[in-house]
Amino acid sequence: MKTLKLNAGKRLNRSWGMDIVLFILIGGVASFMALPLVFTISNAFKPIDEIFQFPPKLLVRNPTFKNFTDLINIFSDSWVPFSRYVFNTFFITITGTVGHVILASAAAYPLAKIKFPGRNVLFSIVVLSLMFTSYVTQVPNYMTISWLGLINTHWAIILPAFGMTLGLYLMKQFMEQIPDALLEAAKIDGASEYRIFWQIIMPIVKPAWLTLIIFSLQNLWTSGSVKFIYSEQLKTVDYVFGQVGAGGLVRTGPMSAVALLMLTVPVTVFIVTQSNIIQTMSTSGLKE
Amino acid sequence: MIIKTVVEIKKHKQAYVLMAPYFIIFITFTVLPVTMSLLLSFTNFNMLEPPTWAGWSNYTRMFVQDEVFMLALKNTLLFAAITGPVSYMACFLFAWLINEFPPKLRAVLTLILYVPSISGNTYLIWQLLFASDSYGFANAFLINWGFILEPIQWLQDPRYMLGILIIVQLWLSLGTSFLAFIAGLQNVDRSLYEAGAIDGVRNRWQELWFITLPAMRPQLMFGAVIQISIAFAVAEVSMQLLGFPSVDYAAHTVVTHLVDYGTIRFELGYASAIATVLFSIMLLTNLIIQTLLKKVGD
């Protein structure tokens, strides 16, 4: 037996044998998890003969940017300029994310801090709707969106994203830990609820915003525009990148470049916001 | 009583104004569709003509006549029974293991384990790994080591399809609940361990059962909700990787069946009945799991 020093300086009982077994286990799994990602990165820089090498190699030996330049050439021939798809994707992602963060925060504040009639019912519905996926609502959603006349507009993707349940839930849980005394002081000074929300609550819950941003972005970045958007000019990068693969073997190189490009944005945002996300998630628990 | 409520509502007018925009959207795109789906499941509806009342016929058809649905249900249950518990435990196990690493290393490991779930369009890599010719990684590896002589048609052979689906889904599974568990573990009060050591907690397993798990119960509940809905709703991976419909419906799930009837055949009444059954299964599983989780650490 040995004693392990924890961050806080408390000593716990640990056995060496188990430590080693557990660390080997996590090392093994971490490498398995990382493998496809390493492969994605290295594949994007492989020249065509290495991509089709037998037996295939995991790592690239003669890195090249040819896959990326090929990708650019493919798009320079298409009749809708590629920048148009990029614009569409960014428009959907940014508008959807900003709207979601603001609307979900505004709805979370009363749920967390104001004791109004109906609050428990509303929150129960929110928790209940965490329990199923969007697939259950897919068919009626299509109908609603077409009745609202949103088919073939970006709003068909953006508007539903405003109402994502997880965001409201996490935001509400995070706001609950703000001390009531702070809000009461503001009320005594005559601030309205709107002002308290905007000037006191919103700056405090910055970690939660960043968390909502990554979840919303993750959701929207690859939201296929296939279902609701028919016009080629309104399609997203995710969709056209999917089309690159339809070109068959010749397109394998550019496709590897595509896989890497699609990965970069969400991963970068996650790296930047990681500590805030963990902070928010610590309040995510569902009480009995 | 009613007057009192009305006064209360008036007093909190600002609360309702703040909530209105979100809840209008939430109701339009979540509450209303669920209700509609429930109602439509008792009708025949093709989107062109107005719905006609069908009673329970969609449900009887599903369970009595629709063999593909039974296959999809079997696949989904099998799939959920494996990936649900495994991914849930994996989320906890890895969160728990990396919790003892120093913060920097912990951040890196969190990233490596979490990235698959945000990487989105990774089907390409799996398609290359399980490609049917000898250039696929899996085939090349097995041929090279002399296990097989001919490449295996991984993604077209019904014998392997469900297994591949499970592997890919497990790879994707360290997501939101994983992050919630990491955060929960960091928040467990350290003095509890000290107190536990005095009270005779001898090893990490006892520590886990008597101290860590009970302290994390809220996160465990939240994680369960998330993992259950993921486990039952598998479809995307199946459709992208194994084709839609998959060969012999070997990787058909309740959701792909729903997509088939809802967006291809336009039998919306029937599709809604499928959605309702799926929703009921998820809800029931959630209730059972929540009850079980309350017993943790007893």
Coordinates of C-alpha atoms in Angstrom, one line a residue:
Chain A
M1 CA 0.0 0.0 0.0
K2 CA 1.1 3.5 -0.7
T3 CA -0.5 6.8 -0.1
L4 CA -1.3 9.2 -2.9
K5 CA -1.1 12.9 -2.6
L6 CA -4.2 14.6 -3.9
N7 CA -4.2 18.2 -5.2
A8 CA -5.7 19.4 -2.0
G9 CA -3.0 17.6 0.0
K10 CA -5.2 14.9 1.5
R11 CA -3.8 11.4 1.6
L12 CA -5.8 8.5 0.3
N13 CA -5.2 4.8 0.3
R14 CA -3.9 3.4 -3.0
S15 CA -2.4 0.2 -4.1
W16 CA 0.4 0.3 -6.7
G17 CA -0.9 -2.7 -8.6
M18 CA -4.3 -1.2 -9.3
D19 CA -2.7 2.1 -10.2
I20 CA -0.7 0.5 -12.9
V21 CA -3.6 -1.6 -14.3
L22 CA -5.8 1.5 -14.4
F23 CA -3.3 3.7 -16.0
I24 CA -2.5 1.1 -18.7
L25 CA -6.2 0.8 -19.3
I26 CA -6.7 4.5 -19.8
G27 CA -3.6 4.8 -21.9
G28 CA -4.9 2.1 -24.2
V29 CA -8.3 3.6 -24.5
A30 CA -7.0 7.1 -25.0
S31 CA -4.8 5.9 -27.9
F32 CA -7.8 4.0 -29.4
M33 CA -9.9 7.1 -29.2
A34 CA -7.2 9.2 -30.7
L35 CA -6.4 6.9 -33.5
P36 CA -9.1 7.9 -36.0
L37 CA -8.2 11.6 -35.3
V38 CA -4.5 11.0 -35.9
F39 CA -5.5 9.3 -39.0
T40 CA -7.7 12.2 -40.1
I41 CA -4.9 14.7 -39.6
S42 CA -2.2 12.6 -41.3
N43 CA -4.5 11.5 -44.2
A44 CA -5.2 15.1 -45.1
F45 CA -1.5 15.6 -45.9
K46 CA -0.9 12.4 -47.7
P47 CA 0.0 12.4 -51.4
I48 CA -2.3 10.2 -53.5
D49 CA 0.1 7.3 -53.7
E50 CA 0.3 7.1 -49.9
I51 CA -3.5 7.2 -49.5
F52 CA -3.7 4.2 -51.7
Q53 CA -0.7 2.4 -50.3
F54 CA -1.0 -1.2 -49.4
P55 CA -0.8 -2.0 -46.5
P56 CA -2.0 1.5 -45.4
K57 CA 0.2 3.5 -43.1
L58 CA -1.1 5.5 -40.2
L59 CA 1.3 8.4 -40.4
V60 CA 2.2 10.5 -43.4
R61 CA 5.8 10.3 -44.8
N62 CA 5.9 12.9 -47.5
P63 CA 3.4 15.6 -46.3
T64 CA 1.9 17.7 -49.0
F65 CA -0.8 20.4 -49.3
K66 CA -2.0 19.0 -52.7
N67 CA -5.2 17.7 -51.2
F68 CA -6.1 21.2 -50.1
T69 CA -5.2 22.8 -53.4
D70 CA -7.2 20.1 -55.2
L71 CA -10.2 20.9 -53.0
I72 CA -9.9 24.6 -53.9
N73 CA -9.8 23.7 -57.6
I74 CA -12.9 21.5 -57.3
F75 CA -14.8 24.5 -55.9
S76 CA -13.5 27.1 -58.3
D77 CA -15.2 25.2 -61.1
S78 CA -18.6 25.0 -59.4
W79 CA -21.3 27.4 -60.4
V80 CA -22.1 28.6 -56.9
P81 CA -18.9 30.2 -55.5
F82 CA -17.5 28.4 -52.5
S83 CA -17.5 31.5 -50.4
R84 CA -21.3 31.4 -50.6
Y85 CA -21.4 28.1 -48.8
V86 CA -18.9 29.4 -46.2
F87 CA -21.1 32.4 -45.7
N88 CA -24.2 30.3 -45.3
T89 CA -22.5 28.1 -42.7
F90 CA -21.2 31.0 -40.7
F91 CA -24.5 32.8 -40.9
I92 CA -26.4 29.8 -39.6
T93 CA -23.9 29.0 -36.9
I94 CA -23.4 32.5 -35.6
T95 CA -27.0 33.7 -35.7
G96 CA -28.2 30.4 -34.2
T97 CA -25.7 30.5 -31.4
V98 CA -26.1 34.1 -30.4
G99 CA -29.8 33.8 -30.4
H100 CA -29.8 30.7 -28.4
V101 CA -27.4 32.1 -25.8
I102 CA -29.5 35.2 -25.3
L103 CA -33.0 33.6 -25.4
A104 CA -32.0 30.7 -23.2
S105 CA -30.3 33.0 -20.6
A106 CA -33.3 35.3 -20.5
A107 CA -35.6 32.3 -19.9
A108 CA -33.2 30.7 -17.4
Y109 CA -33.0 33.7 -15.1
P110 CA -36.7 33.7 -14.0
L111 CA -36.7 29.9 -13.8
A112 CA -33.6 30.0 -11.5
K113 CA -34.3 33.1 -9.4
I114 CA -37.8 34.4 -9.6
K115 CA -40.6 32.5 -7.7
F116 CA -43.5 33.0 -10.2
P117 CA -46.5 30.8 -10.5
G118 CA -46.0 27.9 -13.0
R119 CA -42.3 27.7 -12.6
N120 CA -42.2 24.1 -11.5
V121 CA -44.4 23.0 -14.3
L122 CA -42.3 24.7 -16.9
F123 CA -39.1 23.3 -15.5
S124 CA -40.5 19.8 -15.4
I125 CA -41.4 20.1 -19.1
V126 CA -37.8 21.2 -19.8
V127 CA -36.4 18.2 -17.9
L128 CA -38.8 15.8 -19.6
S129 CA -37.8 17.1 -23.0
L130 CA -34.1 16.4 -22.2
M131 CA -35.2 12.7 -22.3
F132 CA -35.9 12.4 -26.0
T133 CA -34.1 13.2 -29.2
S134 CA -35.1 15.5 -32.0
Y135 CA -35.9 12.5 -34.1
V136 CA -39.1 12.0 -32.3
T137 CA -40.3 15.4 -33.4
Q138 CA -38.8 15.3 -36.9
V139 CA -42.1 14.7 -38.8
P140 CA -44.3 17.3 -37.1
N141 CA -41.4 19.8 -37.1
Y142 CA -41.2 19.6 -40.9
M143 CA -44.9 20.4 -41.1
T144 CA -44.6 23.3 -38.6
I145 CA -41.6 24.7 -40.5
S146 CA -43.5 24.5 -43.8
W147 CA -46.6 26.1 -42.4
L148 CA -44.5 28.9 -41.1
G149 CA -43.2 29.3 -44.6
L150 CA -39.6 28.7 -43.5
I151 CA -38.8 26.0 -46.0
N152 CA -35.8 27.0 -48.2
T153 CA -34.6 29.7 -45.8
H154 CA -31.8 29.5 -43.2
W155 CA -34.4 30.2 -40.5
A156 CA -35.6 26.6 -40.8
I157 CA -32.4 25.6 -39.1
I158 CA -31.7 28.7 -37.0
L159 CA -35.1 29.1 -35.3
P160 CA -35.4 25.6 -33.8
A161 CA -31.7 25.9 -32.7
F162 CA -32.8 28.9 -30.5
G163 CA -34.9 26.6 -28.5
M164 CA -32.4 23.9 -27.7
T165 CA -33.3 22.3 -24.4
L166 CA -29.9 21.5 -23.0
G167 CA -28.7 25.1 -23.2
L168 CA -31.7 26.4 -21.1
Y169 CA -31.2 23.6 -18.6
L170 CA -27.5 24.2 -18.1
M171 CA -27.9 27.9 -17.9
K172 CA -30.7 27.6 -15.3
Q173 CA -28.6 25.2 -13.1
F174 CA -25.7 27.5 -13.3
M175 CA -27.7 30.6 -12.4
E176 CA -29.1 28.9 -9.3
Q177 CA -25.7 29.2 -7.6
I178 CA -25.7 33.0 -7.8
P179 CA -26.3 34.4 -4.3
D180 CA -29.8 35.8 -3.8
A181 CA -28.3 38.6 -1.6
L182 CA -26.7 40.1 -4.7
L183 CA -30.0 40.3 -6.6
E184 CA -31.9 41.7 -3.5
A185 CA -29.4 44.5 -3.2
A186 CA -30.0 45.5 -6.8
K187 CA -33.8 45.3 -6.3
I188 CA -33.5 47.6 -3.3
D189 CA -31.6 50.1 -5.5
G190 CA -34.7 50.0 -7.8
A191 CA -33.3 47.9 -10.7
S192 CA -35.9 46.2 -12.8
E193 CA -35.7 42.5 -13.5
Y194 CA -34.6 43.2 -17.0
R195 CA -31.8 45.4 -15.8
I196 CA -30.7 42.8 -13.1
F197 CA -30.7 40.1 -15.8
W198 CA -28.7 42.1 -18.3
Q199 CA -26.3 44.0 -16.1
I200 CA -25.8 41.7 -13.1
I201 CA -26.6 38.1 -14.1
M202 CA -25.3 38.0 -17.7
P203 CA -21.7 39.1 -16.8
I204 CA -21.6 36.6 -13.9
V205 CA -22.6 33.6 -16.0
K206 CA -19.9 34.0 -18.7
P207 CA -18.7 30.4 -18.2
A208 CA -22.2 29.2 -19.0
W209 CA -22.4 31.2 -22.1
L210 CA -19.2 29.8 -23.4
T211 CA -20.6 26.3 -22.7
L212 CA -23.8 27.1 -24.6
I213 CA -21.7 28.4 -27.4
I214 CA -19.8 25.2 -27.9
F215 CA -22.9 23.0 -27.7
S216 CA -24.9 25.2 -30.0
L217 CA -22.0 25.5 -32.4
Q218 CA -21.4 21.8 -32.4
N219 CA -25.1 21.3 -33.2
L220 CA -25.2 23.9 -36.0
W221 CA -21.8 23.5 -37.6
T222 CA -22.6 20.2 -39.2
S223 CA -26.4 20.6 -39.3
G224 CA -27.1 19.3 -42.7
S225 CA -29.2 21.6 -44.8
V226 CA -30.5 18.7 -46.8
K227 CA -33.9 18.5 -45.1
F228 CA -35.2 22.0 -45.3
I229 CA -33.1 23.8 -47.9
Y230 CA -33.4 23.0 -51.5
S231 CA -31.8 26.0 -53.2
E232 CA -28.1 25.4 -54.0
Q233 CA -27.2 29.0 -53.1
L234 CA -28.4 28.4 -49.5
K235 CA -26.7 25.1 -48.8
T236 CA -23.9 24.8 -46.2
V237 CA -20.3 23.8 -46.3
D238 CA -21.2 20.5 -44.6
Y239 CA -23.5 19.6 -47.5
V240 CA -21.1 20.5 -50.3
F241 CA -18.2 18.7 -48.5
G242 CA -20.4 15.7 -48.5
Q243 CA -20.8 16.0 -52.2
V244 CA -17.0 16.0 -52.7
G245 CA -17.0 12.3 -51.7
A246 CA -19.5 11.5 -54.4
G247 CA -16.8 12.0 -57.0
G248 CA -15.3 8.6 -56.2
L249 CA -11.7 7.5 -55.9
V250 CA -10.2 10.6 -57.5
R251 CA -11.7 12.7 -54.8
T252 CA -10.3 10.7 -51.9
G253 CA -7.5 13.2 -51.4
P254 CA -9.6 16.3 -51.2
M255 CA -12.1 14.4 -49.0
S256 CA -9.4 13.8 -46.4
A257 CA -8.7 17.5 -46.5
V258 CA -12.4 18.1 -46.0
A259 CA -12.5 15.8 -42.9
L260 CA -9.7 17.8 -41.3
L261 CA -11.2 21.1 -42.1
M262 CA -14.6 20.2 -40.6
L263 CA -12.9 19.1 -37.4
T264 CA -10.9 22.2 -36.8
V265 CA -13.6 24.7 -35.8
P266 CA -15.5 22.8 -33.1
V267 CA -12.2 21.4 -31.7
T268 CA -10.6 24.9 -31.5
V269 CA -13.6 26.4 -29.8
F270 CA -13.6 23.5 -27.3
I271 CA -9.9 24.0 -26.5
V272 CA -10.4 27.7 -25.9
T273 CA -13.4 27.2 -23.7
Q274 CA -12.6 24.0 -21.9
S275 CA -12.2 25.2 -18.3
N276 CA -15.4 27.3 -18.5
I277 CA -17.3 24.3 -19.8
I278 CA -16.1 22.1 -16.9
Q279 CA -17.1 24.9 -14.5
T280 CA -20.6 25.0 -16.0
M281 CA -21.0 21.3 -16.1
S282 CA -20.3 21.1 -12.3
T283 CA -23.8 22.6 -11.8
S284 CA -25.5 20.4 -14.4
G285 CA -26.8 17.7 -12.0
L286 CA -30.4 16.6 -11.9
K287 CA -31.7 16.7 -8.4
E288 CA -34.0 14.0 -7.2
Chain B
M1 CA -57.1 31.4 -4.6
I2 CA -57.5 32.3 -8.2
I3 CA -57.3 36.0 -7.4
K4 CA -54.1 35.4 -5.5
T5 CA -52.6 33.6 -8.5
V6 CA -53.5 36.4 -10.8
V7 CA -51.9 39.0 -8.4
E8 CA -48.8 36.8 -8.3
I9 CA -48.7 36.6 -12.1
K10 CA -49.1 40.3 -12.4
K11 CA -46.4 40.9 -9.9
H12 CA -44.0 38.7 -11.8
K13 CA -44.9 40.1 -15.2
Q14 CA -41.2 40.8 -16.0
A15 CA -40.4 37.1 -15.5
Y16 CA -42.9 36.1 -18.2
V17 CA -41.7 38.7 -20.6
L18 CA -38.1 37.4 -20.2
M19 CA -39.2 33.9 -20.8
A20 CA -41.6 34.5 -23.6
P21 CA -39.2 34.4 -26.6
Y22 CA -37.5 31.2 -25.6
F23 CA -40.7 29.4 -24.6
I24 CA -42.6 30.4 -27.8
I25 CA -39.8 28.8 -29.8
F26 CA -39.5 25.8 -27.4
I27 CA -43.2 25.2 -27.5
T28 CA -43.4 25.5 -31.3
F29 CA -40.5 23.2 -32.0
T30 CA -40.6 20.8 -29.1
V31 CA -43.8 20.7 -27.1
L32 CA -46.2 21.1 -30.0
P33 CA -44.5 18.5 -32.3
V34 CA -44.6 15.9 -29.5
T35 CA -48.2 16.5 -28.9
M36 CA -49.0 16.5 -32.6
S37 CA -47.0 13.3 -33.0
L38 CA -49.1 11.7 -30.3
L39 CA -52.4 12.8 -32.0
L40 CA -51.3 12.0 -35.5
S41 CA -50.3 8.5 -34.4
F42 CA -54.0 7.7 -34.3
T43 CA -54.7 8.8 -37.8
N44 CA -53.8 8.0 -41.4
F45 CA -52.1 11.1 -42.9
N46 CA -50.0 11.6 -46.0
M47 CA -49.6 15.4 -45.9
L48 CA -51.7 15.9 -49.0
E49 CA -55.1 15.0 -47.7
P50 CA -56.4 15.9 -44.3
P51 CA -55.8 13.2 -41.6
T52 CA -58.4 10.5 -41.1
W53 CA -59.0 8.8 -37.8
A54 CA -57.5 5.4 -37.6
G55 CA -57.8 4.4 -34.0
W56 CA -55.2 1.9 -32.8
S57 CA -54.6 0.5 -36.3
N58 CA -51.1 2.1 -36.7
Y59 CA -50.0 0.4 -33.5
T60 CA -51.5 -3.0 -34.3
R61 CA -49.9 -2.8 -37.7
M62 CA -46.6 -2.0 -36.2
F63 CA -46.5 -4.9 -33.7
V64 CA -48.4 -7.5 -35.8
Q65 CA -47.7 -7.0 -39.4
D66 CA -44.5 -4.9 -39.7
E67 CA -41.6 -7.4 -39.6
V68 CA -39.1 -4.8 -40.4
F69 CA -40.2 -2.8 -37.4
M70 CA -39.8 -5.8 -35.1
L71 CA -36.3 -6.2 -36.5
A72 CA -35.6 -2.5 -36.0
L73 CA -36.9 -2.7 -32.5
K74 CA -34.8 -5.8 -31.8
N75 CA -31.7 -4.0 -33.1
T76 CA -32.4 -0.9 -31.1
L77 CA -33.0 -2.7 -27.9
L78 CA -29.9 -4.9 -28.4
F79 CA -27.9 -1.8 -29.3
A80 CA -29.2 0.2 -26.4
A81 CA -28.6 -2.6 -23.9
I82 CA -24.9 -2.8 -24.9
T83 CA -24.0 0.8 -25.7
G84 CA -26.2 2.5 -23.0
P85 CA -24.6 0.9 -19.9
V86 CA -21.1 0.6 -21.5
S87 CA -21.0 4.2 -22.6
Y88 CA -22.4 5.4 -19.3
M89 CA -19.9 3.5 -17.3
A90 CA -17.1 4.5 -19.7
C91 CA -18.0 8.1 -19.2
F92 CA -17.8 7.7 -15.5
L93 CA -14.7 5.5 -15.4
F94 CA -12.6 7.8 -17.6
A95 CA -13.8 10.9 -15.8
W96 CA -12.8 9.2 -12.5
L97 CA -9.4 8.0 -13.8
I98 CA -8.3 11.3 -15.3
N99 CA -9.5 13.1 -12.2
E100 CA -6.3 12.1 -10.4
F101 CA -3.9 13.5 -13.1
P102 CA -2.4 16.9 -12.7
P103 CA -4.6 19.7 -14.2
K104 CA -2.6 20.2 -17.5
L105 CA -2.5 16.5 -18.3
R106 CA -6.1 16.2 -17.3
A107 CA -7.1 18.9 -19.8
V108 CA -5.2 17.2 -22.6
L109 CA -6.8 13.8 -21.8
T110 CA -10.3 15.4 -21.6
L111 CA -9.7 16.8 -25.0
I112 CA -8.6 13.5 -26.6
L113 CA -11.5 11.6 -25.1
Y114 CA -14.1 14.3 -25.8
V115 CA -13.1 15.2 -29.4
P116 CA -14.7 12.2 -31.1
S117 CA -18.1 13.3 -29.9
I118 CA -17.7 16.8 -31.4
S119 CA -15.9 15.8 -34.5
G120 CA -19.2 15.4 -36.4
N121 CA -18.4 14.2 -39.9
T122 CA -16.0 11.3 -39.0
Y123 CA -17.8 8.7 -41.0
L124 CA -15.2 9.1 -43.6
I125 CA -12.5 7.7 -41.4
W126 CA -14.6 4.8 -40.4
Q127 CA -15.4 4.2 -44.0
L128 CA -11.7 4.0 -44.8
L129 CA -11.0 1.8 -41.8
F130 CA -13.7 -0.7 -42.7
A131 CA -13.4 -0.3 -46.5
S132 CA -14.4 -3.5 -48.3
D133 CA -11.2 -3.8 -50.4
S134 CA -7.8 -4.7 -49.2
Y135 CA -6.9 -1.0 -48.8
G136 CA -9.1 -0.7 -45.8
F137 CA -7.2 -0.6 -42.6
A138 CA -9.0 -3.5 -40.9
N139 CA -8.7 -5.7 -44.0
A140 CA -5.1 -4.8 -44.6
F141 CA -4.2 -5.5 -41.0
L142 CA -5.9 -8.9 -41.0
I143 CA -4.5 -10.0 -44.4
N144 CA -1.0 -8.9 -43.4
W145 CA -1.1 -10.9 -40.2
G146 CA -2.6 -13.9 -42.0
F147 CA -5.9 -14.0 -40.3
I148 CA -7.9 -13.8 -43.5
L149 CA -7.1 -14.3 -47.2
E150 CA -9.9 -12.3 -48.8
P151 CA -11.0 -8.8 -47.7
I152 CA -14.2 -8.8 -45.6
Q153 CA -17.1 -6.7 -46.8
W154 CA -17.4 -5.0 -43.4
L155 CA -20.1 -2.5 -44.2
Q156 CA -22.2 -4.7 -46.4
D157 CA -22.1 -8.0 -44.5
P158 CA -25.1 -8.3 -42.1
R159 CA -23.0 -10.4 -39.7
Y160 CA -20.6 -7.5 -38.9
M161 CA -22.8 -4.4 -39.4
L162 CA -24.4 -4.2 -35.9
G163 CA -21.0 -4.8 -34.3
I164 CA -19.4 -2.0 -36.3
L165 CA -22.3 0.3 -35.4
I166 CA -21.7 -0.4 -31.8
I167 CA -18.0 0.2 -32.0
V168 CA -18.4 3.6 -33.8
Q169 CA -21.2 4.6 -31.4
L170 CA -19.1 3.8 -28.4
W171 CA -16.2 5.8 -29.8
L172 CA -18.6 8.7 -30.1
S173 CA -20.0 8.3 -26.6
L174 CA -17.8 10.3 -24.3
G175 CA -19.8 13.5 -24.7
T176 CA -21.9 15.8 -22.5
S177 CA -22.2 13.3 -19.6
F178 CA -18.5 12.7 -19.6
L179 CA -17.9 16.5 -19.1
A180 CA -20.6 16.5 -16.4
F181 CA -18.9 13.7 -14.6
I182 CA -15.5 15.3 -14.8
A183 CA -17.0 18.5 -13.3
G184 CA -18.9 16.6 -10.7
L185 CA -15.8 14.8 -9.5
Q186 CA -13.8 18.0 -9.2
N187 CA -16.6 19.3 -6.9
V188 CA -16.7 16.4 -4.5
D189 CA -15.8 17.8 -1.1
R190 CA -12.2 16.6 -0.3
S191 CA -12.9 16.5 3.5
L192 CA -15.4 13.7 2.9
Y193 CA -12.5 11.4 1.9
E194 CA -10.6 12.3 5.0
A195 CA -13.7 11.6 7.1
G196 CA -14.2 8.4 5.3
A197 CA -10.6 7.2 5.9
I198 CA -11.2 7.8 9.6
D199 CA -14.5 5.8 9.4
G200 CA -12.6 2.8 7.9
V201 CA -12.8 3.3 4.1
R202 CA -9.8 1.2 3.1
N203 CA -9.4 1.3 -0.7
R204 CA -10.5 3.2 -3.8
W205 CA -13.4 1.0 -4.5
Q206 CA -15.0 1.6 -1.1
E207 CA -14.2 5.2 -1.5
L208 CA -16.0 5.2 -4.8
W209 CA -19.1 3.5 -3.6
F210 CA -19.5 5.2 -0.2
I211 CA -18.3 8.7 -0.9
T212 CA -17.7 9.6 -4.6
L213 CA -20.9 8.1 -6.1
P214 CA -23.4 9.4 -3.6
A215 CA -21.8 12.9 -3.7
M216 CA -22.2 12.9 -7.5
R217 CA -25.7 11.6 -7.6
P218 CA -27.1 14.7 -9.4
Q219 CA -24.6 14.5 -12.2
L220 CA -25.1 10.7 -12.4
M221 CA -28.8 11.3 -13.0
F222 CA -28.2 14.0 -15.6
G223 CA -25.7 11.7 -17.4
A224 CA -28.2 8.9 -17.4
V225 CA -30.8 11.0 -19.1
I226 CA -28.4 12.1 -21.8
Q227 CA -26.9 8.6 -22.4
I228 CA -30.3 7.0 -22.6
S229 CA -31.6 9.3 -25.2
I230 CA -28.4 8.8 -27.2
A231 CA -28.5 5.0 -26.9
F232 CA -32.1 4.8 -28.2
A233 CA -31.9 7.3 -30.9
V234 CA -29.0 5.9 -32.9
A235 CA -29.6 6.5 -36.6
E236 CA -27.1 9.0 -38.0
V237 CA -24.1 6.6 -37.8
S238 CA -26.2 3.8 -39.3
M239 CA -27.4 5.8 -42.2
Q240 CA -24.1 7.4 -43.0
L241 CA -21.8 4.5 -42.6
L242 CA -23.9 1.5 -43.4
G243 CA -26.3 2.9 -45.9
F244 CA -30.0 3.6 -45.8
P245 CA -31.7 1.2 -45.8
S246 CA -28.8 -1.0 -44.7
V247 CA -28.3 -4.4 -46.3
D248 CA -31.0 -6.9 -45.1
Y249 CA -32.0 -4.1 -42.6
A250 CA -29.2 -5.5 -40.5
A251 CA -28.4 -2.1 -39.0
H252 CA -32.0 -0.8 -39.2
T253 CA -33.1 1.0 -36.0
V254 CA -36.4 2.4 -34.7
V255 CA -35.3 5.9 -35.8
T256 CA -34.2 4.8 -39.3
H257 CA -37.6 3.1 -39.6
L258 CA -39.2 6.4 -38.5
V259 CA -37.2 8.3 -41.1
D260 CA -38.2 5.8 -43.7
Y261 CA -41.9 6.2 -43.1
G262 CA -41.8 9.9 -42.2
T263 CA -39.6 11.4 -45.0
I264 CA -39.7 8.8 -47.8
R265 CA -43.0 7.0 -47.7
F266 CA -44.9 10.0 -46.2
E267 CA -47.1 7.8 -44.0
L268 CA -47.0 10.3 -41.3
G269 CA -49.6 8.7 -39.1
Y270 CA -47.6 5.5 -39.0
A271 CA -44.3 7.4 -38.5
S272 CA -45.9 9.3 -35.6
A273 CA -46.9 6.0 -34.0
I274 CA -43.3 4.8 -34.3
A275 CA -42.1 8.1 -32.7
T276 CA -44.6 7.7 -29.9
V277 CA -43.4 4.1 -29.2
L278 CA -39.8 5.3 -29.1
F279 CA -40.7 8.2 -26.8
S280 CA -42.5 5.8 -24.4
I281 CA -39.6 3.4 -24.3
M282 CA -37.1 6.2 -23.5
L283 CA -39.3 7.6 -20.8
L284 CA -39.9 4.2 -19.2
T285 CA -36.2 3.4 -19.3
N286 CA -35.4 6.8 -17.7
L287 CA -37.8 6.2 -14.9
I288 CA -36.4 2.8 -14.1
I289 CA -32.8 4.1 -14.2
Q290 CA -33.6 7.1 -12.0
T291 CA -35.1 4.8 -9.4
L292 CA -32.1 2.5 -9.5
L293 CA -29.7 5.4 -9.2
K294 CA -31.3 6.6 -6.0
K295 CA -30.0 3.3 -4.4
V296 CA -26.4 4.2 -5.2
G297 CA -24.1 4.2 -2.1
D298 CA -26.8 2.7 0.2

